[in-house]
Short mmCIF file of C-alpha atoms and ligand atoms in Angstrom, two decimals:
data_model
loop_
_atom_site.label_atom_id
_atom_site.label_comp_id
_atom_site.label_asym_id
_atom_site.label_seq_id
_atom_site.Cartn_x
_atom_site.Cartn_y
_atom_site.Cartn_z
CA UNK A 233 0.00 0.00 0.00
CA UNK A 234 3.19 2.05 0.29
CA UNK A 235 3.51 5.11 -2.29
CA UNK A 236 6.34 3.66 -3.28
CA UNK A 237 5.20 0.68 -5.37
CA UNK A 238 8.21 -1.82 -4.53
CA UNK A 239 8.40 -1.04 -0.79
CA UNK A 240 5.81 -3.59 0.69
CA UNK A 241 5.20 -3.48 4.42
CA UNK A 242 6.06 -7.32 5.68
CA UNK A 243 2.71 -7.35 7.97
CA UNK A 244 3.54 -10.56 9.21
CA UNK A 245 7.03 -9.95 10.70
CA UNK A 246 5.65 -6.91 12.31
CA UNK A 247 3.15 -8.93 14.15
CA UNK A 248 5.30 -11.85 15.43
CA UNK A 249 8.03 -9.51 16.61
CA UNK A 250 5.76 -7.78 18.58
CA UNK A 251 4.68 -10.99 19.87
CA UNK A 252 8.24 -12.56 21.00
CA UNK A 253 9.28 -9.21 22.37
CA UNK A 254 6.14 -8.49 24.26
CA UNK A 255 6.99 -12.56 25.85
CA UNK A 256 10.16 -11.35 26.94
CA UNK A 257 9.90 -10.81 31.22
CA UNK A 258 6.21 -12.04 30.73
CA UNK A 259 4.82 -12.36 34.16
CA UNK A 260 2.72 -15.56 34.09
CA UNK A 261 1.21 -14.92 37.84
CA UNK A 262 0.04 -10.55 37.43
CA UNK A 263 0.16 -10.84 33.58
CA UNK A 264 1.54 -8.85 31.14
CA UNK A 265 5.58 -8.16 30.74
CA UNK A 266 7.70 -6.51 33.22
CA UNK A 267 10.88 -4.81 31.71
CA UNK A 268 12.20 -2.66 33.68
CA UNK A 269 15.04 -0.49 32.68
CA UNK A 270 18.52 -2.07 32.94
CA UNK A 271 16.85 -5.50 34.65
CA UNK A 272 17.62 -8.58 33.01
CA UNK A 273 14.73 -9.14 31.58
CA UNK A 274 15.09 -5.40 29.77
CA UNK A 275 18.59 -6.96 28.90
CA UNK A 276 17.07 -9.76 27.05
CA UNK A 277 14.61 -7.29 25.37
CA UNK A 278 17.63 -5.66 24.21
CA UNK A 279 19.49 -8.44 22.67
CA UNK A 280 16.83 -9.91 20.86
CA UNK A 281 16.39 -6.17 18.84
CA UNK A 282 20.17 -6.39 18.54
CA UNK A 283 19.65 -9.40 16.77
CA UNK A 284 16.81 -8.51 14.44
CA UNK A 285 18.51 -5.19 13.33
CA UNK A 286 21.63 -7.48 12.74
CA UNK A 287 18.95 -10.07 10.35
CA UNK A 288 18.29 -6.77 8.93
CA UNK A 289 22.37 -6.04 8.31
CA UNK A 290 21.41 -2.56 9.79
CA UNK A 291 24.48 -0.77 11.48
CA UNK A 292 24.34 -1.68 15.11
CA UNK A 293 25.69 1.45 17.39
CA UNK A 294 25.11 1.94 21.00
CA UNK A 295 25.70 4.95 23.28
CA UNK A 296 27.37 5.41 26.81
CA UNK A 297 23.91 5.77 28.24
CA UNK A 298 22.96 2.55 26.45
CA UNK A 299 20.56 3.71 23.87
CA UNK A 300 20.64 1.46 20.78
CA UNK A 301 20.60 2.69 16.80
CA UNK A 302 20.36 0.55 13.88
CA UNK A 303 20.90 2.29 10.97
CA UNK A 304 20.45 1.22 7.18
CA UNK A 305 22.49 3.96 5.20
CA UNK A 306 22.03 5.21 1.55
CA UNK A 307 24.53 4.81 -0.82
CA UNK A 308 26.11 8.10 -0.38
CA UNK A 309 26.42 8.07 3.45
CA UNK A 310 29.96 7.81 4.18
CA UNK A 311 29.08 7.39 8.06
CA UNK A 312 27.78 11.38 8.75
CA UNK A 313 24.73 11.74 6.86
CA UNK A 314 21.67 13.22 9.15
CA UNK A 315 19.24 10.15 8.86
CA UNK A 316 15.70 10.19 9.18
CA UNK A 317 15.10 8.58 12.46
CA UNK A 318 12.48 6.47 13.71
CA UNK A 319 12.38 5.40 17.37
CA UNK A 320 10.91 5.16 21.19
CA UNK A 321 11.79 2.32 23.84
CA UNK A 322 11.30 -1.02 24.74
CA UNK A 323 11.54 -0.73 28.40
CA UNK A 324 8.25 -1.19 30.30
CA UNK A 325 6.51 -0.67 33.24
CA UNK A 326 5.83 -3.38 35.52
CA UNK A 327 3.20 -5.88 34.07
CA UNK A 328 3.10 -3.53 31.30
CA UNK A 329 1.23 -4.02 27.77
CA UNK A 330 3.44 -5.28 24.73
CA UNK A 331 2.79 -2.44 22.37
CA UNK A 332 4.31 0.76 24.61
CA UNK A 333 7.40 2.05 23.30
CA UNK A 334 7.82 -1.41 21.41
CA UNK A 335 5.56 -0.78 18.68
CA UNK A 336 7.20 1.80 17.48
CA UNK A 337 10.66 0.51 17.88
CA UNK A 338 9.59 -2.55 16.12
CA UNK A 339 7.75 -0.43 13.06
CA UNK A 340 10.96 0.96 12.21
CA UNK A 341 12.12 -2.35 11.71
CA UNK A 342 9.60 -2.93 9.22
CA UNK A 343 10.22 0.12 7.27
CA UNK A 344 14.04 -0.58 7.29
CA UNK A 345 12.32 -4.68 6.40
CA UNK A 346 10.47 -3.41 3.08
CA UNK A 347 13.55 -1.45 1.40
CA UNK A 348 16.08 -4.94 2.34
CA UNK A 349 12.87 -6.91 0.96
CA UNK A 350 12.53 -4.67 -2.42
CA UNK A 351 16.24 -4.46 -2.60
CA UNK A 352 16.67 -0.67 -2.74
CA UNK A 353 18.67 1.98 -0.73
CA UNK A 354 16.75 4.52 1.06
CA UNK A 355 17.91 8.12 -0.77
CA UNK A 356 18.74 8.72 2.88
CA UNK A 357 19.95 7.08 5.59
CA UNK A 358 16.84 5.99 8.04
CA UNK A 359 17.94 4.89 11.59
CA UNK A 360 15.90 3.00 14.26
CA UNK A 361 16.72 4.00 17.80
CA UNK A 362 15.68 2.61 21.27
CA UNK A 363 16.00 4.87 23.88
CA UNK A 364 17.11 4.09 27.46
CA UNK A 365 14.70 4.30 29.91
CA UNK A 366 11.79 5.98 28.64
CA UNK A 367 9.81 4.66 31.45
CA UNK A 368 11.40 6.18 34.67
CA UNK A 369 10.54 3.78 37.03
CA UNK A 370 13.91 2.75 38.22
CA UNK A 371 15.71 5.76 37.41
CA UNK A 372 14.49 9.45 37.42
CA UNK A 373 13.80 11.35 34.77
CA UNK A 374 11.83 9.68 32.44
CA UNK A 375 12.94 9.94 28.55
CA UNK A 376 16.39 9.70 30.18
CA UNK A 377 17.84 7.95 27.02
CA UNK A 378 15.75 11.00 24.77
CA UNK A 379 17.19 13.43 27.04
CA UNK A 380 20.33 12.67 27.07
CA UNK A 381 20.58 12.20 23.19
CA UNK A 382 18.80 15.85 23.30
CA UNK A 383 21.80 17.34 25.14
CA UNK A 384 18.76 18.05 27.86
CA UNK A 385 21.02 15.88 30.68
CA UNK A 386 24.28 15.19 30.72
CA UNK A 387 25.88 11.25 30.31
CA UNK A 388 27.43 11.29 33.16
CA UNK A 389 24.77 12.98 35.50
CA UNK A 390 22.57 9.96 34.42
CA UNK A 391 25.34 7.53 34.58
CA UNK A 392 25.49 8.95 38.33
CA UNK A 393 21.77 8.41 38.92
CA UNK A 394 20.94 6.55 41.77
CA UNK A 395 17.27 4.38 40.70
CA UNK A 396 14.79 3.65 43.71
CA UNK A 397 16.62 0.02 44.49
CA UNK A 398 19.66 1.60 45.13
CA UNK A 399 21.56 0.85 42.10
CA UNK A 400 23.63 3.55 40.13
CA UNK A 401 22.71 3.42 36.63
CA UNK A 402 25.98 3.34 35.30
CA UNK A 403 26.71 0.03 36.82
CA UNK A 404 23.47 -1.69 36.07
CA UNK A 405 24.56 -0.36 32.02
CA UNK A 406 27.85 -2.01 32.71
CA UNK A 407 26.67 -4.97 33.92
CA UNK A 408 23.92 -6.09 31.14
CA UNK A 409 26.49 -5.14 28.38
CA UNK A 410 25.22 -2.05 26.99
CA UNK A 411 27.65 0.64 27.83
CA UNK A 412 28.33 1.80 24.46
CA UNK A 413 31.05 4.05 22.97
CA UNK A 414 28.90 5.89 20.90
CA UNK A 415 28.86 9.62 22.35
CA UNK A 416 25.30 10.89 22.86
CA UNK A 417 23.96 12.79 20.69
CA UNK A 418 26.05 12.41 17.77
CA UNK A 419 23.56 10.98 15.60
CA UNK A 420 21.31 14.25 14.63
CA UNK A 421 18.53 13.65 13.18
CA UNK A 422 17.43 15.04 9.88
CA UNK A 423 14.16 14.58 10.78
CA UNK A 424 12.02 12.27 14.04
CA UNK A 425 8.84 9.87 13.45
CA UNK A 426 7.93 7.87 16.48
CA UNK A 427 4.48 5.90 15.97
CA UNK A 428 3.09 4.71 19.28
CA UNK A 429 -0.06 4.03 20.83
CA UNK A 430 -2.15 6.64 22.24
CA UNK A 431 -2.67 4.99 25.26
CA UNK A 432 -5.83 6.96 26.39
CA UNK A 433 -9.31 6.83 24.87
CA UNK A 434 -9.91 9.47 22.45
CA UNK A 435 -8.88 7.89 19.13
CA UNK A 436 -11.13 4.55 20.13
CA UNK A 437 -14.38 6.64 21.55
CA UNK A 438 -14.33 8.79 18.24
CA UNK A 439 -13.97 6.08 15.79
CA UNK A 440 -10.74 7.23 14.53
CA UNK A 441 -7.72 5.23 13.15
CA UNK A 442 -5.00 7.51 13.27
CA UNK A 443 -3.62 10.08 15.36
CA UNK A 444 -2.01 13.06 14.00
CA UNK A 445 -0.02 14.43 17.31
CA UNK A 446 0.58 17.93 17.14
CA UNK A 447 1.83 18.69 21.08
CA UNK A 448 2.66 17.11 24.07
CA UNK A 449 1.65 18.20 27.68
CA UNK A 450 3.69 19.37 30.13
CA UNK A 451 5.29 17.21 33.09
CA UNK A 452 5.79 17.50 36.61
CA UNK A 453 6.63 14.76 39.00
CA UNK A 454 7.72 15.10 42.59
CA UNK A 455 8.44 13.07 45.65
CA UNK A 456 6.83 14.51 48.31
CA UNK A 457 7.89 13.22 52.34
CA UNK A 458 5.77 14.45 55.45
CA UNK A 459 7.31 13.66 58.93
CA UNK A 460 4.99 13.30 61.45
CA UNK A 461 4.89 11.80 65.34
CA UNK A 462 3.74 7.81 65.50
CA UNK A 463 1.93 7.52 68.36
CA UNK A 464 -1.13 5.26 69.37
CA UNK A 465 -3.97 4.84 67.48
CA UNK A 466 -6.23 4.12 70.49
CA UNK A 467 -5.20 7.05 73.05
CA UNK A 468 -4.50 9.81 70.94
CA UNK A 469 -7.05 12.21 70.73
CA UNK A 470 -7.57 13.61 67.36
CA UNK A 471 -6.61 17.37 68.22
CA UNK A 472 -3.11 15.90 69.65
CA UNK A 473 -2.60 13.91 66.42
CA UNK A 474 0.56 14.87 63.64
CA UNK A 475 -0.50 12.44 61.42
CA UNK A 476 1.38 11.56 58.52
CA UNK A 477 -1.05 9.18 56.79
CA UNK A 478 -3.94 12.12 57.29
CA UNK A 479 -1.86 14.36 55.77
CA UNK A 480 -0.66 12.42 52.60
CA UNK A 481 -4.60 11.53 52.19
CA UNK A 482 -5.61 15.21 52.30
CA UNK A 483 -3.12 16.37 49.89
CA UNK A 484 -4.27 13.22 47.24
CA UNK A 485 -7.91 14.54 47.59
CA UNK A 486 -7.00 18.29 47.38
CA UNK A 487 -5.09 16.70 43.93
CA UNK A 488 -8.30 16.13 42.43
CA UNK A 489 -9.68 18.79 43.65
CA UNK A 490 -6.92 21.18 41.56
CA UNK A 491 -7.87 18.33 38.87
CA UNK A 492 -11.25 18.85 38.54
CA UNK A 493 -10.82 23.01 38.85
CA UNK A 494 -8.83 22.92 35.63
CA UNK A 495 -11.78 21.91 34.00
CA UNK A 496 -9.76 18.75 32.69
CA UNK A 497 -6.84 19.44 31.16
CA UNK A 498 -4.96 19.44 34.17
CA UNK A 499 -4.12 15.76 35.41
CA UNK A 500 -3.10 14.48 38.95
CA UNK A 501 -1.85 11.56 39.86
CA UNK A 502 -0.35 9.94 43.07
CA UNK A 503 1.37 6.47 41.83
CA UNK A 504 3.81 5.29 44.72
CA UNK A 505 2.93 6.10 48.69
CA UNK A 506 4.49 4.60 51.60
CA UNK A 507 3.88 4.79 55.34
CA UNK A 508 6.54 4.28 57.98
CA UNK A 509 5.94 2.47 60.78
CA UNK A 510 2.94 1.10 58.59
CA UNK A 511 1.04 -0.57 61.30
CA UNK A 512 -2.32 -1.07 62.09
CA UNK A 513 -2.26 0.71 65.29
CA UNK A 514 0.22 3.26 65.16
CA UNK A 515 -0.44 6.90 63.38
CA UNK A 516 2.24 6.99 60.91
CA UNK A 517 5.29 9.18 61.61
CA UNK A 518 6.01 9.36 57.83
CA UNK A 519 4.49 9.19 54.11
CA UNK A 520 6.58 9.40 51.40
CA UNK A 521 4.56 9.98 47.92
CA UNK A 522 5.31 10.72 44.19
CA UNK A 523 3.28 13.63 42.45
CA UNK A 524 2.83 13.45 38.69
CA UNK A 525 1.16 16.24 37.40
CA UNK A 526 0.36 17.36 33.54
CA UNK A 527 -1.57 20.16 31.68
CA UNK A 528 -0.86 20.68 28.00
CA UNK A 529 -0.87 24.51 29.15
CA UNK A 530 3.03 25.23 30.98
CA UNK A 531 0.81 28.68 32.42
CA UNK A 532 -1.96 25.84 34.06
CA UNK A 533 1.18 23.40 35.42
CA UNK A 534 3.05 26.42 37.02
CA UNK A 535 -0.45 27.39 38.68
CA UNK A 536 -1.31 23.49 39.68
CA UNK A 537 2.05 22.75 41.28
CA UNK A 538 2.08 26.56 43.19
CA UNK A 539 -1.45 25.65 44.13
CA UNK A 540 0.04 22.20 45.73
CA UNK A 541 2.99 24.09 47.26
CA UNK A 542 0.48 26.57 48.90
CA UNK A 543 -1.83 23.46 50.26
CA UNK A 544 1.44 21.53 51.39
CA UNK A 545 2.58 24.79 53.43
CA UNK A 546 -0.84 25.29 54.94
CA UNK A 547 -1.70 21.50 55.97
CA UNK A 548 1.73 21.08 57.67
CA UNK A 549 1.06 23.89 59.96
CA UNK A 550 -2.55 22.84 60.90
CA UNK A 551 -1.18 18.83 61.38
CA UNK A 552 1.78 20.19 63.00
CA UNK A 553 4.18 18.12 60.90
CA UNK A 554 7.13 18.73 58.49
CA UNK A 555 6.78 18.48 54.79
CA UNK A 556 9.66 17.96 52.05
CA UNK A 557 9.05 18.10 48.33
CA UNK A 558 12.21 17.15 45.88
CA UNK A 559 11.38 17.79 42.31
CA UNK A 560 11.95 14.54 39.90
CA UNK A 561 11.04 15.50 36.40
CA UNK A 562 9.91 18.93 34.74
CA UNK A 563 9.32 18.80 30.87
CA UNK A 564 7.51 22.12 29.60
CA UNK A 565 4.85 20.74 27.02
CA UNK A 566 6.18 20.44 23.22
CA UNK A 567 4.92 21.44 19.73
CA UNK A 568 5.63 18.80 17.14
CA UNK A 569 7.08 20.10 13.96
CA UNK A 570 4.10 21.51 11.70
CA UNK A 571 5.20 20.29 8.24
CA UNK A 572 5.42 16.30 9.52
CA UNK A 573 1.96 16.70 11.19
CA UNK A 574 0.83 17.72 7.82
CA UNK A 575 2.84 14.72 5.97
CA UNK A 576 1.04 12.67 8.07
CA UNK A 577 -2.45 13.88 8.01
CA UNK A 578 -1.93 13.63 4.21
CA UNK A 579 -0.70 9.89 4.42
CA UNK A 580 -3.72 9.08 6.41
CA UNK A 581 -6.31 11.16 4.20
CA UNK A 582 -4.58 9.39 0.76
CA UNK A 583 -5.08 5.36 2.30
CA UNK A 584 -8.74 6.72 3.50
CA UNK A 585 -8.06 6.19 6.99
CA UNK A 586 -10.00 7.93 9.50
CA UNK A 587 -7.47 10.66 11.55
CA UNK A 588 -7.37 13.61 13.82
CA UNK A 589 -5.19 15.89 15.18
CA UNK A 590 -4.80 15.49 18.83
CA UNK A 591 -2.37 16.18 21.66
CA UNK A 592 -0.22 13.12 23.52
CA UNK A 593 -1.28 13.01 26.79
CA UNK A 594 1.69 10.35 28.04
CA UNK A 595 5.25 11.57 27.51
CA UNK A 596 7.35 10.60 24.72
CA UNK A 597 10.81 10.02 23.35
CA UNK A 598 9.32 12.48 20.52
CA UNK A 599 8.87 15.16 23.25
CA UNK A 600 13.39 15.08 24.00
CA UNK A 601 14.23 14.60 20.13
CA UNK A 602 11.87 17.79 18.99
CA UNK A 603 14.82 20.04 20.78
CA UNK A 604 17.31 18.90 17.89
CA UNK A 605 15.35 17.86 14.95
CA UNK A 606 11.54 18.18 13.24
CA UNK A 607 9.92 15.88 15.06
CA UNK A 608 6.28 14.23 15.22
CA UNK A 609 4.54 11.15 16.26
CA UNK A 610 1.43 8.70 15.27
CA UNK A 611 -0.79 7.04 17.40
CA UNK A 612 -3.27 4.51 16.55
CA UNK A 613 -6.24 3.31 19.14
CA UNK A 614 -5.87 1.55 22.38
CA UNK A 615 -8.57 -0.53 23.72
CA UNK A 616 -10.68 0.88 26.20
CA UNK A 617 -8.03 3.40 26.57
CA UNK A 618 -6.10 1.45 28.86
CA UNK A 619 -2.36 0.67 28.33
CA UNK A 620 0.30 0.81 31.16
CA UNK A 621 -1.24 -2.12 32.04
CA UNK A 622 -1.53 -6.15 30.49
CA UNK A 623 -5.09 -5.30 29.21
CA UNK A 624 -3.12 -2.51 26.90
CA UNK A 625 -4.23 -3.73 23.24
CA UNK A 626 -4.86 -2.95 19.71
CA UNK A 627 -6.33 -4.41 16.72
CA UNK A 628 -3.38 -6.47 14.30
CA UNK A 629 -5.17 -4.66 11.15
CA UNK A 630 -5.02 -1.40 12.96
CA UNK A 631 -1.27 -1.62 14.14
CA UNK A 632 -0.48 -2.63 10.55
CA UNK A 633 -2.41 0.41 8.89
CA UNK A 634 -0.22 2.64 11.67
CA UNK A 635 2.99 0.70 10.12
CA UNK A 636 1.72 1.76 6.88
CA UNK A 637 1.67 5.33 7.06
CA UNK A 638 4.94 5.28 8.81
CA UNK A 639 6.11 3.77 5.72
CA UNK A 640 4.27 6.07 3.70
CA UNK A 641 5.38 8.99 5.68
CA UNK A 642 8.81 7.97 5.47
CA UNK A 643 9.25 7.66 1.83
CA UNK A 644 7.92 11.14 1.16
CA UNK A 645 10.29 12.77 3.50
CA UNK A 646 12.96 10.80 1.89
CA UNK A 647 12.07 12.02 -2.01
CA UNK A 648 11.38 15.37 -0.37
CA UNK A 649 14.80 15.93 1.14
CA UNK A 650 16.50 14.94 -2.10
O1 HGY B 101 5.17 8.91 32.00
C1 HGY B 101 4.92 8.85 30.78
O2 HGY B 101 4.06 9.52 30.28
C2 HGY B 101 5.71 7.91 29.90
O3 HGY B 101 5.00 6.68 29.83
N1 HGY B 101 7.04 7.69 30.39
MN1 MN B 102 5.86 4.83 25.54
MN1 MN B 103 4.85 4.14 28.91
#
């Protein structure tokens, strides 16, 4: 279906790649695939893409923060041509979905797959790239790999980071094999596509095939620690209480609260909390609890988190307990490159498939790249919306039409930059 009559898409690889990645760290008793960046499992994730860019005779690169490129160069690259890059991650979540971050990864593959299966040279050189940890979960920030590829964070600050098991990033790379040479960032872009999911529920509830992603919200995440007094659950009156666990609770429900004032574009979440002595019948003497807030508007985030900051100073002094906030992450929100939004509403309108603009609610590899090259993404439909989770799916015929217009998408940009 390509525009470019001998580039075919090879459906079928596409499908069972996804497959035998998305089995790799399968979790047979909570379901779905656990990941994590830098684990063993992620390890094995890595080498089997090592090995299918290799079937591809793509050249193989890695970085010192361990993000991996495959790149199939045109005839006239002599090793410094800017490629046109296609990319996001294959680290997950825990119990994650098979389709986040690896869908796209694996796409790229397939585009790369149709010009080895026609026998032709892309006029340019494309590369595929999986970033390290574009999840976050073990190591702060998220997009780390993006980031740091960017120029937004240094290699060695995030060789130096220190995840939430205690391990220093830098070691963990070490130790699965995948502390390149490559120096970040020297691979520029000419231009970005990363094709991914939309993990929400817009795309599905409207009927709509493809999404044409024009921005990218803003994100804030925080860990948040209130120190309080334990004491007994049984003899302490209310008034004499510096409760920890009330206090965590209160600022979770004054979350939604800011939430549900923004009229909705403002999101709140509270993912990790833990309670110290965290016993029945003791008040807790400390909470610690991560804040992960988003509003496509930077103007709404500033006024959400100064909002929380007011609430956290005013709650301490009515519990009578001490509150700490470290900030994690702060991404401003991100405009995707104009012309490849319209490239790709084009490609979608020319196959007849159904598309709207829309802005990515989840953060992206996209989101670090768009500081140092054009950059846009495409999202197909998620089930239900759901996705961070084992439930995350989406239909083989529509993850093959999303392939498609990558390809599509793809070629043009390559005819149009020569
Ligand atoms: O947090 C995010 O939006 C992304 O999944 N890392
Ligand atoms: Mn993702
Ligand atoms: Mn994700």
């Amino acid at each position: 279906m390509s525009k470019c009559p001998e580039l075919r898409l090879n459906g079928p690889i596409l499908l069972q790649q996804i497959r035998t990645l998305g089995e790799i760290g399968a979790d047979p008793v909570n379901g779905g695939r656990t990941r994590i960046a830098l684990t063993d499992a992620e390890k094995a994730g890595r080498d089997q893409l090592v090995a299918w860019m290799k079937a591809l005779d793509l050249d193989v690169q890695v970085d010192r923060i361990g993000n991996i490129f495959g790149t199939l160069r045109s005839a006239t690259d002599e090793g410094h041509q800017a490629p046109l890059m296609m990319g996001s991650h294959i680290d997950t979540v825990t119990n994650a979905g098979a389709l986040d971050g690896c869908y796209g990864v694996l796409a790229g593959l397939a585009v790369a797959r149709a010009f080895r299966e026609a026998d032709v040279l892309p006029s340019r050189s494309i590369t595929i790239g999986a970033f390290t940890n574009e999840e976050g979960v073990r190591y702060q920030p998220d997009m780390m790999g993006s980031l740091v590829h960017a120029g937004g964070m240094t290699a060695d600050d995030a060789l130096a980071t220190m995840g939430t098991d205690g391990t220093r990033l830098g070691d963990e790379l070490q130790r699965i094999g995948y502390a390149g040479d490559l120096e970040p960032g020297s691979i520029v872009p000419h231009e970005y596509l990363e094709l991914h999911i939309e993990q929400g529920p817009i795309l599905e509830a409207e009927g709509t095939l493809i999404g044409v992603v024009e921005n990218l919200q803003g994100i804030s995440w925080q860990q948040v620690v209130v120190q309080g007094n334990a004491n007994h659950a049984g003899t302490t009156p209310t008034r004499l209480r510096h409760d920890a666990g009330y206090v965590a609770s209160a600022v979770v429900a004054e979350l939604r609260q800011i939430a549900r004032d923004s009229g909705g574009t403002t999101l709140a979440t509270v993912g990790c909390m833990s309670f110290e002595p965290n016993v029945i019948n003791v008040i807790p003497r400390k909470a610690s609890f991560t804040v992960d807030l988003r509003d496509p508007d930077e103007e709404l985030l500033v006024a959400a988190e100064r909002r929380l900051e007011k609430f956290l100073a005013l709650i301490a002094e009515e519990e009578g307990v001490r509150i700490s906030s470290e900030r994690l992450v702060r991404f401003q929100p991100v405009i995707f490159d104009a012309g490849l939004a319209d490239e790709i509403e084009a490609c979608a309108s020319r196959f007849g498939f159904s598309h709207k603009r829309m802005t990515s609610g989840a953060g992206h590899d996209a989101q670090m790249i768009a500081r140092i090259a054009p950059s846009a993404m495409i999202f197909v439909p998620s089930r239900g919306g759901i996705s961070h989770n084992p439930r995350e799916h989406t239909d083989d015929d529509q993850l093959l039409k999303g392939a498609e217009v990558l390809l599509d998408v793809v070629v043009r940009r390559l005819n149009a930059s020569h």
